[in-house]
Coordinates of C-alpha atoms in Angstrom, one line a residue:
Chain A
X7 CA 0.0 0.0 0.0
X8 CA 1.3 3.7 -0.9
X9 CA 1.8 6.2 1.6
X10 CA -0.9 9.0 -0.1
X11 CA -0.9 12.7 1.2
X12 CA -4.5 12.3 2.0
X13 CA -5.1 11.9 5.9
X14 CA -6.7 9.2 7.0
X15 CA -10.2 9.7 8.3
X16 CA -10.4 8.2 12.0
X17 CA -13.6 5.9 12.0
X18 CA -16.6 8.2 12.6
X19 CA -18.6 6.0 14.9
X20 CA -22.1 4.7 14.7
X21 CA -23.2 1.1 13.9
X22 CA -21.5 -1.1 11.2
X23 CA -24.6 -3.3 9.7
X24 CA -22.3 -6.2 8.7
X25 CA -23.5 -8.8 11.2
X26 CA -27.0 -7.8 10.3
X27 CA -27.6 -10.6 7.6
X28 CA -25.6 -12.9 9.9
X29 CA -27.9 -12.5 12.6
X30 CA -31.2 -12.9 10.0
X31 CA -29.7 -16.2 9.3
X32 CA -28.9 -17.4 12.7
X33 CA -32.6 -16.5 13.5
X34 CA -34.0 -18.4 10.6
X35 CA -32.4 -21.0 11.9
X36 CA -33.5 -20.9 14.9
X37 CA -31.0 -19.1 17.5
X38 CA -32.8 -16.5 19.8
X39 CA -31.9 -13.0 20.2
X40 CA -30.7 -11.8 23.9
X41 CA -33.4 -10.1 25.5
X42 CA -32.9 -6.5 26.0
X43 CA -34.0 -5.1 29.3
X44 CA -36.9 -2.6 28.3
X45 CA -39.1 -0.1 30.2
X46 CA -42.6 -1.3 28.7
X47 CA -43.8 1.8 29.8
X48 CA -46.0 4.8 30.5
X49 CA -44.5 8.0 30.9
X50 CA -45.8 11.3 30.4
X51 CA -45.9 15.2 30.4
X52 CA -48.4 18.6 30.5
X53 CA -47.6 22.2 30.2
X54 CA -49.7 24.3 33.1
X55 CA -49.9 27.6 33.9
X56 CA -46.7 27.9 35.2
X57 CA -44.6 25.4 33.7
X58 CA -44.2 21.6 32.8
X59 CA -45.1 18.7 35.0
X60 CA -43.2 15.3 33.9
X61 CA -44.4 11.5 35.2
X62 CA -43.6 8.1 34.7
X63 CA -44.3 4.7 35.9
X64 CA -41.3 3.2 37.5
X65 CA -41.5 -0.9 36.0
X66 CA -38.4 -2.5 34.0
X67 CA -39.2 -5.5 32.1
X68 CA -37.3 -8.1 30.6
X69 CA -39.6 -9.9 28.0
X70 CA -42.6 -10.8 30.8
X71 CA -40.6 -11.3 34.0
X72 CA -39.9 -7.4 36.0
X73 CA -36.5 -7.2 36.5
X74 CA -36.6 -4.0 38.6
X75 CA -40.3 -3.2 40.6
X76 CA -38.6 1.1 41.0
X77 CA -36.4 2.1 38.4
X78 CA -36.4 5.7 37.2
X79 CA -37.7 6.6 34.1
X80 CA -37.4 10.5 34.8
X81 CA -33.4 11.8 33.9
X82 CA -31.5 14.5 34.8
X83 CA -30.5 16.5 31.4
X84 CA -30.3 20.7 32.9
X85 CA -31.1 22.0 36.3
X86 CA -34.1 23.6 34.0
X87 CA -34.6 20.2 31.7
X88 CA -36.0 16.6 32.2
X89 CA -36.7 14.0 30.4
X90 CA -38.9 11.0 30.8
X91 CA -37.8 7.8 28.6
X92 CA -39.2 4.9 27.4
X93 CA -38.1 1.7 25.3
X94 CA -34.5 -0.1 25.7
X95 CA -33.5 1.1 29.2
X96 CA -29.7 1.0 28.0
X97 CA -30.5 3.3 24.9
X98 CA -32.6 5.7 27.4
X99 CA -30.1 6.1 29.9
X100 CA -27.3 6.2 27.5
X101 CA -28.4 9.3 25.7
X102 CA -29.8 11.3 28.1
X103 CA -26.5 11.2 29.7
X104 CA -24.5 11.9 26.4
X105 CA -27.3 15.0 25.5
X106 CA -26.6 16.1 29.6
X107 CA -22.9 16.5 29.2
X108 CA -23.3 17.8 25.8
X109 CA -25.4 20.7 27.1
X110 CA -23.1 21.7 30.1
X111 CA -20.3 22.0 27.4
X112 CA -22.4 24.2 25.6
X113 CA -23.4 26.3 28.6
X114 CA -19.7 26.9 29.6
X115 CA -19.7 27.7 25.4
X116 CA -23.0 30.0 25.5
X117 CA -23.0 31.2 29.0
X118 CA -26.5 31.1 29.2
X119 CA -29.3 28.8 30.9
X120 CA -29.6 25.8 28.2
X121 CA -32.7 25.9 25.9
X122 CA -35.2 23.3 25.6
X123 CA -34.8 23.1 21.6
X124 CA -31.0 22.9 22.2
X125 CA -31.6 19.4 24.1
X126 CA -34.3 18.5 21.7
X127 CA -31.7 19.2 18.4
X128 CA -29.3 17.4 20.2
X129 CA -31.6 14.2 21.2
X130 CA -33.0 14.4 17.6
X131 CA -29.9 14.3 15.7
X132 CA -28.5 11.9 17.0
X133 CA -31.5 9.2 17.1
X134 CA -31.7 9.8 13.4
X135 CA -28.2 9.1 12.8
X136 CA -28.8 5.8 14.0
X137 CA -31.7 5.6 12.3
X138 CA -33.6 3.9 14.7
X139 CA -31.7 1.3 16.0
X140 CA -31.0 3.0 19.0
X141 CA -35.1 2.5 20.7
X142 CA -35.4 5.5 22.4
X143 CA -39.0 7.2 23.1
X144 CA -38.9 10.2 25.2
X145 CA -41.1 12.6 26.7
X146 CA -38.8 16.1 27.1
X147 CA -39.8 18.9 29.4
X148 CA -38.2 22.2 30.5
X149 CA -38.5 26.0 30.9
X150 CA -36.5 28.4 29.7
X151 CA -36.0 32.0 29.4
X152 CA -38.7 31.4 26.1
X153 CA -41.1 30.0 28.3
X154 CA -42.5 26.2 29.0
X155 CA -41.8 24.0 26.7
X156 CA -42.8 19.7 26.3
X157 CA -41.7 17.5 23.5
X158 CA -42.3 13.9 22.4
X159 CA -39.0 12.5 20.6
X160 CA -39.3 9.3 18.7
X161 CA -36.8 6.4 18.3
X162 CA -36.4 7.6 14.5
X163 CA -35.3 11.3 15.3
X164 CA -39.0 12.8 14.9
X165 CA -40.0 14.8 17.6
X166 CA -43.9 16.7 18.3
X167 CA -44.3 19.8 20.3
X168 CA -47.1 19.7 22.3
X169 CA -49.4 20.8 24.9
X170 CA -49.7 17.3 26.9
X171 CA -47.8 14.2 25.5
X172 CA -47.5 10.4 26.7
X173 CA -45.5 7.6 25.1
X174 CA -44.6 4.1 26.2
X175 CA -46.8 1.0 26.1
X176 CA -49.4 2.5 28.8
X177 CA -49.5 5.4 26.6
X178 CA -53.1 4.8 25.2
X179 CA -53.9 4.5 28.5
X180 CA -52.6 7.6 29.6
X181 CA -53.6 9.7 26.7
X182 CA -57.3 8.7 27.4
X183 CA -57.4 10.2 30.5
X184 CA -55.7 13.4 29.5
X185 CA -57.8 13.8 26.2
X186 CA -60.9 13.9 28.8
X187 CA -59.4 16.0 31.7
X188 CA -56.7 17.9 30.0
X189 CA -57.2 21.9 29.2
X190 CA -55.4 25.0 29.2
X191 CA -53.9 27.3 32.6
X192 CA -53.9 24.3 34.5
X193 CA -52.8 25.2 38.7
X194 CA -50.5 22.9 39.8
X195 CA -52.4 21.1 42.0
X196 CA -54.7 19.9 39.1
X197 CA -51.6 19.2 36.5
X198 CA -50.4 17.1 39.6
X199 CA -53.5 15.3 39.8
X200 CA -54.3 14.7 36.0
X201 CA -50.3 13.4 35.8
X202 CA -50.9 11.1 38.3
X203 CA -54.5 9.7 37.2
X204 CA -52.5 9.3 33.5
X205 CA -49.5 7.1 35.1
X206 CA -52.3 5.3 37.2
X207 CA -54.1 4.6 34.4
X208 CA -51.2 3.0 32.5
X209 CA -50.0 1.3 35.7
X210 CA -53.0 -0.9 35.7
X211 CA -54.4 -1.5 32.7
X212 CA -50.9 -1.8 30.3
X213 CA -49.2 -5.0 31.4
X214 CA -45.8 -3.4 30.6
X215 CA -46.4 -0.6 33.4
X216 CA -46.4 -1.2 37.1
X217 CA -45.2 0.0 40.8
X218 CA -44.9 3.3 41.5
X219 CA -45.5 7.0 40.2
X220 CA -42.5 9.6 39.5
X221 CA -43.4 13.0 39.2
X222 CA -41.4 15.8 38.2
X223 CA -42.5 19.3 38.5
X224 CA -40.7 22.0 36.5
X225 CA -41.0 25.8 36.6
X226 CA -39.2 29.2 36.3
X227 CA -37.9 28.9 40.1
X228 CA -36.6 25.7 39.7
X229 CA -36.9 21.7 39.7
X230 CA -39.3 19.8 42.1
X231 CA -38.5 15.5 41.8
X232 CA -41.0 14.1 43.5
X233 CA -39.7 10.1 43.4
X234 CA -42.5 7.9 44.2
X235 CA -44.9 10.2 44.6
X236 CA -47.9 7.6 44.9
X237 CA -47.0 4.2 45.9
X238 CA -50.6 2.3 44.5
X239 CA -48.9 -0.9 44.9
X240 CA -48.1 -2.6 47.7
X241 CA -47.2 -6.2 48.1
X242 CA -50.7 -8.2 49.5
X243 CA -49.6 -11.0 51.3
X244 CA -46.9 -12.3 53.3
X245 CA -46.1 -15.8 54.6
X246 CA -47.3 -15.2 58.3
X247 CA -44.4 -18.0 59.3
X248 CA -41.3 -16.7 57.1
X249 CA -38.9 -18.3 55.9
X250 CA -36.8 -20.8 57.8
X251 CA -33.0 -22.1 55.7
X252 CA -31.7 -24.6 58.6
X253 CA -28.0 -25.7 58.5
X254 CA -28.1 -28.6 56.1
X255 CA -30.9 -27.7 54.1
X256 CA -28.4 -27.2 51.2
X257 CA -26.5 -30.6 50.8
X258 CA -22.7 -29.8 51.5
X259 CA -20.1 -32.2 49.1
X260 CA -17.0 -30.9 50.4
X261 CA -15.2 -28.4 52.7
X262 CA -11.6 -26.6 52.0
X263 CA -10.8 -24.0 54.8
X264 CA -7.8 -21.5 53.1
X265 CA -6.0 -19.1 56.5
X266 CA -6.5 -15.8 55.7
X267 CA -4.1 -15.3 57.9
X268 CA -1.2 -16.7 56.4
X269 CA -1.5 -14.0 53.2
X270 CA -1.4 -11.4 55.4
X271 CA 1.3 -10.8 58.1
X272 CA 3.4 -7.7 58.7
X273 CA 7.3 -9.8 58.2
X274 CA 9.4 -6.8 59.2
X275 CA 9.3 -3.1 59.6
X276 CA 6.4 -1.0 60.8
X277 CA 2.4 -1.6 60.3
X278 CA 1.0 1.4 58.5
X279 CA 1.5 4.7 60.4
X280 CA -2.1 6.2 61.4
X281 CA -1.7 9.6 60.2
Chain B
X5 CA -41.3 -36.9 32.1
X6 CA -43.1 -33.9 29.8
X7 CA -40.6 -32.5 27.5
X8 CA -43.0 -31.4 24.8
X9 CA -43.3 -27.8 25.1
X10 CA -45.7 -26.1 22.5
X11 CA -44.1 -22.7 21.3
X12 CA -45.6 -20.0 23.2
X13 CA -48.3 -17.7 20.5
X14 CA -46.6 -17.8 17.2
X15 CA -48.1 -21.6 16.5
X16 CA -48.8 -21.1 12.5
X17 CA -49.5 -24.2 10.5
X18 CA -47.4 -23.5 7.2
X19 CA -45.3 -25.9 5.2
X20 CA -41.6 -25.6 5.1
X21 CA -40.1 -23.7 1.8
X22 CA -37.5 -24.9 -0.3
X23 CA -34.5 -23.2 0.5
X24 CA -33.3 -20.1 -1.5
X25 CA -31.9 -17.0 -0.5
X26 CA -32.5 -15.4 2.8
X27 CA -35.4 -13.0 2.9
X28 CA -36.8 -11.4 6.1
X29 CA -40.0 -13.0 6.7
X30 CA -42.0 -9.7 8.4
X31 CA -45.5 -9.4 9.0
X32 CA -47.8 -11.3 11.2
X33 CA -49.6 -14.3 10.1
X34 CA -52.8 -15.7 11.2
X35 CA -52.1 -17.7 14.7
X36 CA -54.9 -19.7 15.9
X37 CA -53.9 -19.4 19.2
X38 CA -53.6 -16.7 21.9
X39 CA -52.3 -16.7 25.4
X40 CA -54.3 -15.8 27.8
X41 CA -51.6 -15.5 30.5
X42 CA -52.4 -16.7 34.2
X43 CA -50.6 -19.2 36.6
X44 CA -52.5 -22.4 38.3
X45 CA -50.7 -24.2 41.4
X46 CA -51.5 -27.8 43.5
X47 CA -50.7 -28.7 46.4
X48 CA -51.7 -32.1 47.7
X49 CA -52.0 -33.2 51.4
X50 CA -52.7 -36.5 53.4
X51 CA -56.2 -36.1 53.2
X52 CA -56.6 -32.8 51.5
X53 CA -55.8 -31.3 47.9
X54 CA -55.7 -27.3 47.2
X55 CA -55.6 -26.1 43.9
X56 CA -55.3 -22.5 43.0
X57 CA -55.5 -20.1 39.9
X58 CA -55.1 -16.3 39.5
X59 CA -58.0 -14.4 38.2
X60 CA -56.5 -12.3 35.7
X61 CA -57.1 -12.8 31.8
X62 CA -55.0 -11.0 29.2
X63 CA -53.7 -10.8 26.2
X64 CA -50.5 -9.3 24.5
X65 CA -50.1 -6.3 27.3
X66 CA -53.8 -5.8 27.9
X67 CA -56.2 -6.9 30.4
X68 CA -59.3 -8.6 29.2
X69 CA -61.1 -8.8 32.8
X70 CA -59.9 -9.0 36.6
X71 CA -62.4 -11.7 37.4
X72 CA -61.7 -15.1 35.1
X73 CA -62.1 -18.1 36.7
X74 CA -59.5 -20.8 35.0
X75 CA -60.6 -23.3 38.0
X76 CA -63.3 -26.0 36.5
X77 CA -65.2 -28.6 39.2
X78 CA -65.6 -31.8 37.1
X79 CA -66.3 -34.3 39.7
X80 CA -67.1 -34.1 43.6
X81 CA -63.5 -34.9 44.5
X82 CA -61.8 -33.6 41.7
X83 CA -60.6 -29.7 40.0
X84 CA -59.1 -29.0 37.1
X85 CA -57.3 -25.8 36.9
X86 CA -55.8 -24.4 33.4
X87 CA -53.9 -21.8 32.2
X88 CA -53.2 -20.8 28.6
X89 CA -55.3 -19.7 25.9
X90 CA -59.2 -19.6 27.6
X91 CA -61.1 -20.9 24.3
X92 CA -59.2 -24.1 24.1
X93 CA -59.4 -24.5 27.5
X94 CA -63.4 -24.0 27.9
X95 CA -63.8 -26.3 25.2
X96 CA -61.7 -28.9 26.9
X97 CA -63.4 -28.6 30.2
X98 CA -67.0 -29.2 27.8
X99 CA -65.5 -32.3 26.2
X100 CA -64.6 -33.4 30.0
X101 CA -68.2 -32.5 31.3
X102 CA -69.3 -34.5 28.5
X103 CA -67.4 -37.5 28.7
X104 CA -67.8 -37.8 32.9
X105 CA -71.7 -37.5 32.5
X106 CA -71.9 -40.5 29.6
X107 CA -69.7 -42.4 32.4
X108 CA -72.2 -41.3 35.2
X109 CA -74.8 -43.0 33.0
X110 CA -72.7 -46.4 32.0
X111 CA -71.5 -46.9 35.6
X112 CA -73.9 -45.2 37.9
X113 CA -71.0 -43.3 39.9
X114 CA -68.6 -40.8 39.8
X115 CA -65.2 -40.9 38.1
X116 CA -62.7 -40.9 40.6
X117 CA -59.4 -38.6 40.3
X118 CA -57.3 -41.3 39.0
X119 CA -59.4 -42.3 36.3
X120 CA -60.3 -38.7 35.4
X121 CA -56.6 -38.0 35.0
X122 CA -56.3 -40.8 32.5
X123 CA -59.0 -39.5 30.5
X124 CA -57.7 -36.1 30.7
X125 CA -54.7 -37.3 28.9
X126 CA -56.2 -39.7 26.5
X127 CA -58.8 -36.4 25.3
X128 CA -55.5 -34.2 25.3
X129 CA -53.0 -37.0 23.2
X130 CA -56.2 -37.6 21.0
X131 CA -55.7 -33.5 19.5
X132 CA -51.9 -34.5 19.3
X133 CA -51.7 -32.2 16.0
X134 CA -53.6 -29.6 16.7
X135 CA -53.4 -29.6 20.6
X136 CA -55.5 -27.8 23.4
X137 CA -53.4 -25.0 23.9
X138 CA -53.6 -25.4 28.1
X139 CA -51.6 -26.7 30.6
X140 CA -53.5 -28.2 33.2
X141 CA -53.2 -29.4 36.8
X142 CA -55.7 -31.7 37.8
X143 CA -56.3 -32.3 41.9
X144 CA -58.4 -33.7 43.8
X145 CA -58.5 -36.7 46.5
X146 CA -58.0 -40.6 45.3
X147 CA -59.9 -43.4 46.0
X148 CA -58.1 -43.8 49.8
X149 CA -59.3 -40.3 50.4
X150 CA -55.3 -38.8 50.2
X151 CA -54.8 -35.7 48.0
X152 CA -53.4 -36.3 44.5
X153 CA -52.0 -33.7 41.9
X154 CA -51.1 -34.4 38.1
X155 CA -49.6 -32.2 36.4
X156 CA -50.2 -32.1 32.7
X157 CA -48.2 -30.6 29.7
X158 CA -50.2 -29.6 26.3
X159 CA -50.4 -33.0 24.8
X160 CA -51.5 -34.8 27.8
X161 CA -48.0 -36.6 29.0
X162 CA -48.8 -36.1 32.9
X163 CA -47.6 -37.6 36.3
X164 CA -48.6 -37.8 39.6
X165 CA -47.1 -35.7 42.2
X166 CA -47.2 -34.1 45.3
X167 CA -47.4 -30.4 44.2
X168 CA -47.3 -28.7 40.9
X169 CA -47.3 -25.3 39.4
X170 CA -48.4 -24.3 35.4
X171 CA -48.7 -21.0 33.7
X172 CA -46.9 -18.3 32.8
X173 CA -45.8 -17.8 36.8
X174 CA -44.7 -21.4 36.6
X175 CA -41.4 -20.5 36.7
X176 CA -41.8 -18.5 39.3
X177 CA -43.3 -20.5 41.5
X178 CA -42.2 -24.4 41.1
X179 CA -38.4 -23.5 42.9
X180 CA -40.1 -22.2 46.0
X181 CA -42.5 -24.9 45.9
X182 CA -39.2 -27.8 45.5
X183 CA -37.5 -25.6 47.8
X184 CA -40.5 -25.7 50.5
X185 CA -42.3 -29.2 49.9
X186 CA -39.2 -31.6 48.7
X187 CA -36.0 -31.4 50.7
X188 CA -33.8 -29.4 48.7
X189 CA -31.0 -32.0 47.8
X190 CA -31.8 -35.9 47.9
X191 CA -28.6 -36.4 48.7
X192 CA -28.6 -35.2 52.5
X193 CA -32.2 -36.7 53.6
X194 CA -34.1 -38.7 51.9
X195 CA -36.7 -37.6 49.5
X196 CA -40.4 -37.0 50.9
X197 CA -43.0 -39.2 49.4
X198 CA -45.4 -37.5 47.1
X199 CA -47.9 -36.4 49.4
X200 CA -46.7 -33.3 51.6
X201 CA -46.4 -32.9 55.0
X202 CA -47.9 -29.7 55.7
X203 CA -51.5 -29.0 57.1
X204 CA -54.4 -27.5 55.0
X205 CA -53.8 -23.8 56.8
X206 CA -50.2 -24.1 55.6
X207 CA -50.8 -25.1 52.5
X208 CA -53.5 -22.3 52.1
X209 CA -50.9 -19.7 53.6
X210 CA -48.0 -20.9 51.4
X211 CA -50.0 -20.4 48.5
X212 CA -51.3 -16.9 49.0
X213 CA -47.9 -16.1 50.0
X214 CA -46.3 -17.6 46.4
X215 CA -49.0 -16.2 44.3
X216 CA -48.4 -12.9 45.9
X217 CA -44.6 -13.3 45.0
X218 CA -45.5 -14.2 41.2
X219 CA -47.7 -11.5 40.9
X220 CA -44.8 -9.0 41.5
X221 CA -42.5 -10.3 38.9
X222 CA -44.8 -11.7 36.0
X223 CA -46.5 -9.2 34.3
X224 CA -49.5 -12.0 33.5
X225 CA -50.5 -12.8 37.2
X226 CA -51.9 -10.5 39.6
X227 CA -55.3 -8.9 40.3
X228 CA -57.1 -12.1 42.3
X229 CA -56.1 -16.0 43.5
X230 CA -59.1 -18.5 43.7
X231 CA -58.2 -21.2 46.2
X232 CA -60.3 -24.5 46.3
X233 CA -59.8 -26.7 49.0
X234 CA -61.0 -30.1 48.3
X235 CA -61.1 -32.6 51.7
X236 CA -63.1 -35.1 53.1
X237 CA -66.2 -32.2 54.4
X238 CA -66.2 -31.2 50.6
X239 CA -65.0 -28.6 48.4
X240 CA -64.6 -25.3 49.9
X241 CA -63.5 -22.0 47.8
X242 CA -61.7 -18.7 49.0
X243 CA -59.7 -15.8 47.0
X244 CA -57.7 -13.1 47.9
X245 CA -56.7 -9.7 46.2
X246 CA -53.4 -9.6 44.1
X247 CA -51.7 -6.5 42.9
X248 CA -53.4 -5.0 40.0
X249 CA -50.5 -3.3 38.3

């Protein structure tokens, strides 16, 4: 191979699709895809009088089995900006932190409180760079020196801006009860109240939703989290005589017993010094 | 012991193509099952038998209704209690009904448990290509009066044991069940025989207490349990609330 003049391009990241027809074949034939841990989920967000109220359901599912009963769907992105997310948990969390440091970076660059759209470009951009593949749905709130401001992004890189938005599996759910209760110059009592009757709505009627409710009040003085606001869901029964593991309940085959003490002995000199 | 699985939903009767290049085969076809979700467990005692089913019915990630019963009285002494998809399994339970009332006729008694078993699994093997898509525990008490369980995959291989768990909480459920009815290795004490030595309250409270557990990790089970009790005095039926999330 020549030397040429021209200088090499470092790899510019992103997916290569190369296994991509390896894996349809290995399906046909019959090997199963890892599951990915998902957030079937309902998570949602209104704009009131005074700002923009977030909530979110707080079940992780891995195919049908829950693999976490209180995760949190509601992430950090500005002291001013949240977002809710639904879909792969790994591609939720993942961006939402790359978007939050992105957007300190350009606060130290701007000197200014970070904009709503700025987080929404960002999100957007990148989720249709990678067109699709990585399954991000998220609900984005904020306020900013333009005012409230809530967003529905999509795993593609479309977004909506809109009044009162709700996404995830419960999202039918949820919609339903704002479409009937939602309207305009909300306090924020009643935003509170129609937030949590939406997550309640998808917690027990979508399969994929569950637990608890988040909410996540945000205004022009500043961020209120309210983590498991309503707890709906408590376990109902425990065994009234517990549980009971006596020694030799587990059959023992064998027994090595390694000193600890032998690895670890002060030969010569000092022990450590307390300072 | 039962090794035939049926694939869970996505049952479709086509033929097998030639080979020839991969294409992505996307789009639904026609399925003519559905799961219906739901967990069913046994427990059999000395002279007692529980059985137990949730009361939720769904399908895909929706609830059809809070309120199903998937627990079926055939007989005096015996239950049959079946999780899977609803329509196959009410049309099993009819074809049962059926068959026990022609026997009532010819022999002027009951079936007992044992015998009801066998039939289950001859009426199940007979559908052996296009199966009942439910998975059954049948309990009751035998002849002697002591509990019995058999456990039952889709095409009617079944056993007889001391406790058993089905449905989509099955997996769920059948460890703590090993863990709380068998000793936990055969190697230290010798194994239990197959009726359990726990009393009918214990059984009950186990129950409650392992339906409650499934219901927090499988999104299918939750909202109610139905407990029958079957003993000498008769059949007797409780429930309890399960989360509804």
């Amino acid at each position: 191979m020549t030397k040429s003049n021209v200088m090499e391009v470092p790899p510019k990241g992103g997916f290569t699709f190369d296994l991509c027809r390896r894996n349809t074949m290995l399906q046909q034939q019959g090997a199963k895809l890892p599951k990915f841990r998902k957030t079937g989920t309902t998570i949602v967000g209104l704009i009131f009088k005074d700002g923009v109220i977030l909530g979110a359901d707080t079940r992780a599912t891995e195919g049908e089995i829950v693999c976490d009963k209180n995760c949190e769907k509601i992430h950090y992105l500005a002291p001013n900006i949240s977002c809710c997310g639904a879909g792969t948990a790994a591609d939720t969390e993942n961006v939402t932190d790359m978007v939050s440091s992105q957007l300190v970076l350009h606060r130290y660059a701007t000197g200014r409180e970070s904009r709503v759209v700025t987080a929404l470009t960002m999100l957007k951009s990148h989720l249709f760079r990678y067109q699709g593949q990585v399954s991000a749905a998220l609900v984005l709130g904020g306020v900013d020196v333009t005012g409230p401001h809530l967003h529905a992004v999509y795993p593609h890189g479309s977004t909506d801006t809109l009044p009162f938005a709700t996404m995830g599996s419960g999202s039918l759910a949820a919609m339903s009860v704002f479409e009937s209760r939602y309207k305009e110059n909300l306090t924020k009592e009643e935003g509170m109240e129609i937030v949590s009757a939406a997550i309640c709505a998808g917690i027990f009627n979508d399969l994929g939703s569950g637990s608890n409710v988040d909410l996540c009040i945000i205004t022009k003085e500043g961020k209120e989290y309210l983590r498991n606001y309503q707890q709906p869901n408590p376990r109902s029964y425990s065994r009234s005589k517990g549980y009971d593991f006596k020694i030799g309940h587990t059959a023992v085959l064998s027994t090595k017993i390694t000193q600890l003490r032998q690895h670890v002995q002060v030969l010569e000199g000092d022990a450590m010094e307390e300072e | 012991m039962r090794s035939w699985k049926l694939a869970k939903m996505s049952m479709v009767f086509a033929p097998r193509l030639a080979e020839s290049a991969p294409t992505s085969h996307v789009g639904a076809s026609w399925s003519p099952y559905d799961n219906n979700g739901g967990t069913c467990v046994a427990i059999a005692g000395a002279d007692y038998c529980v059985i137990a089913a949730d009361t939720r019915m769904s399908t895909g990630f929706s609830i059809l209704t809070r309120d199903y019963s998937k627990i079926h009285h055939i007989t005096e002494k015996c239950v049959l209690a079946s999780s899977g998809f609803q329509a196959d399994v009410r049309s099993l339970q009819k074809n049962l009904d059926a068959r026990h009332q022609i026997y009532q006729h010819q022999h002027s008694k009951q079936m007992s448990c044992p015998a009801m078993a066998q039939l289950l699994s001859n009426t199940l093997y007979y559908k052996r290509f296009f199966p009942y898509y439910s998975f059954n525990v049948l309990g009751g008490l035998d002849n002697e009066g002591k509990g019995c369980v058999y456990t039952y995959d889709a095409v009617g291989s079944y056993e007889r044991s001391g406790y058993s768990s089905q449905g989509s909480g099955q997996t769920l459920i059948m460890p703590v069940l090993d863990n709380q009815l068998k000793s936990a290795s055969p190697l230290v004490l010798p194994p239990r025989e197959s009726s359990t030595p726990l009393t009918e309250s214990e059984a009950v409270d186990l129950i409650k207490d392992t339906f409650a557990s499934a219901a927090e990790r499988d999104i299918y089970t939750g909202d109610g349990v139905e407990i029958v009790i079957i003993n000498k005095e008769g059949i007797r039926r409780e429930t309890m609330a399960l989360k509804r999330d």
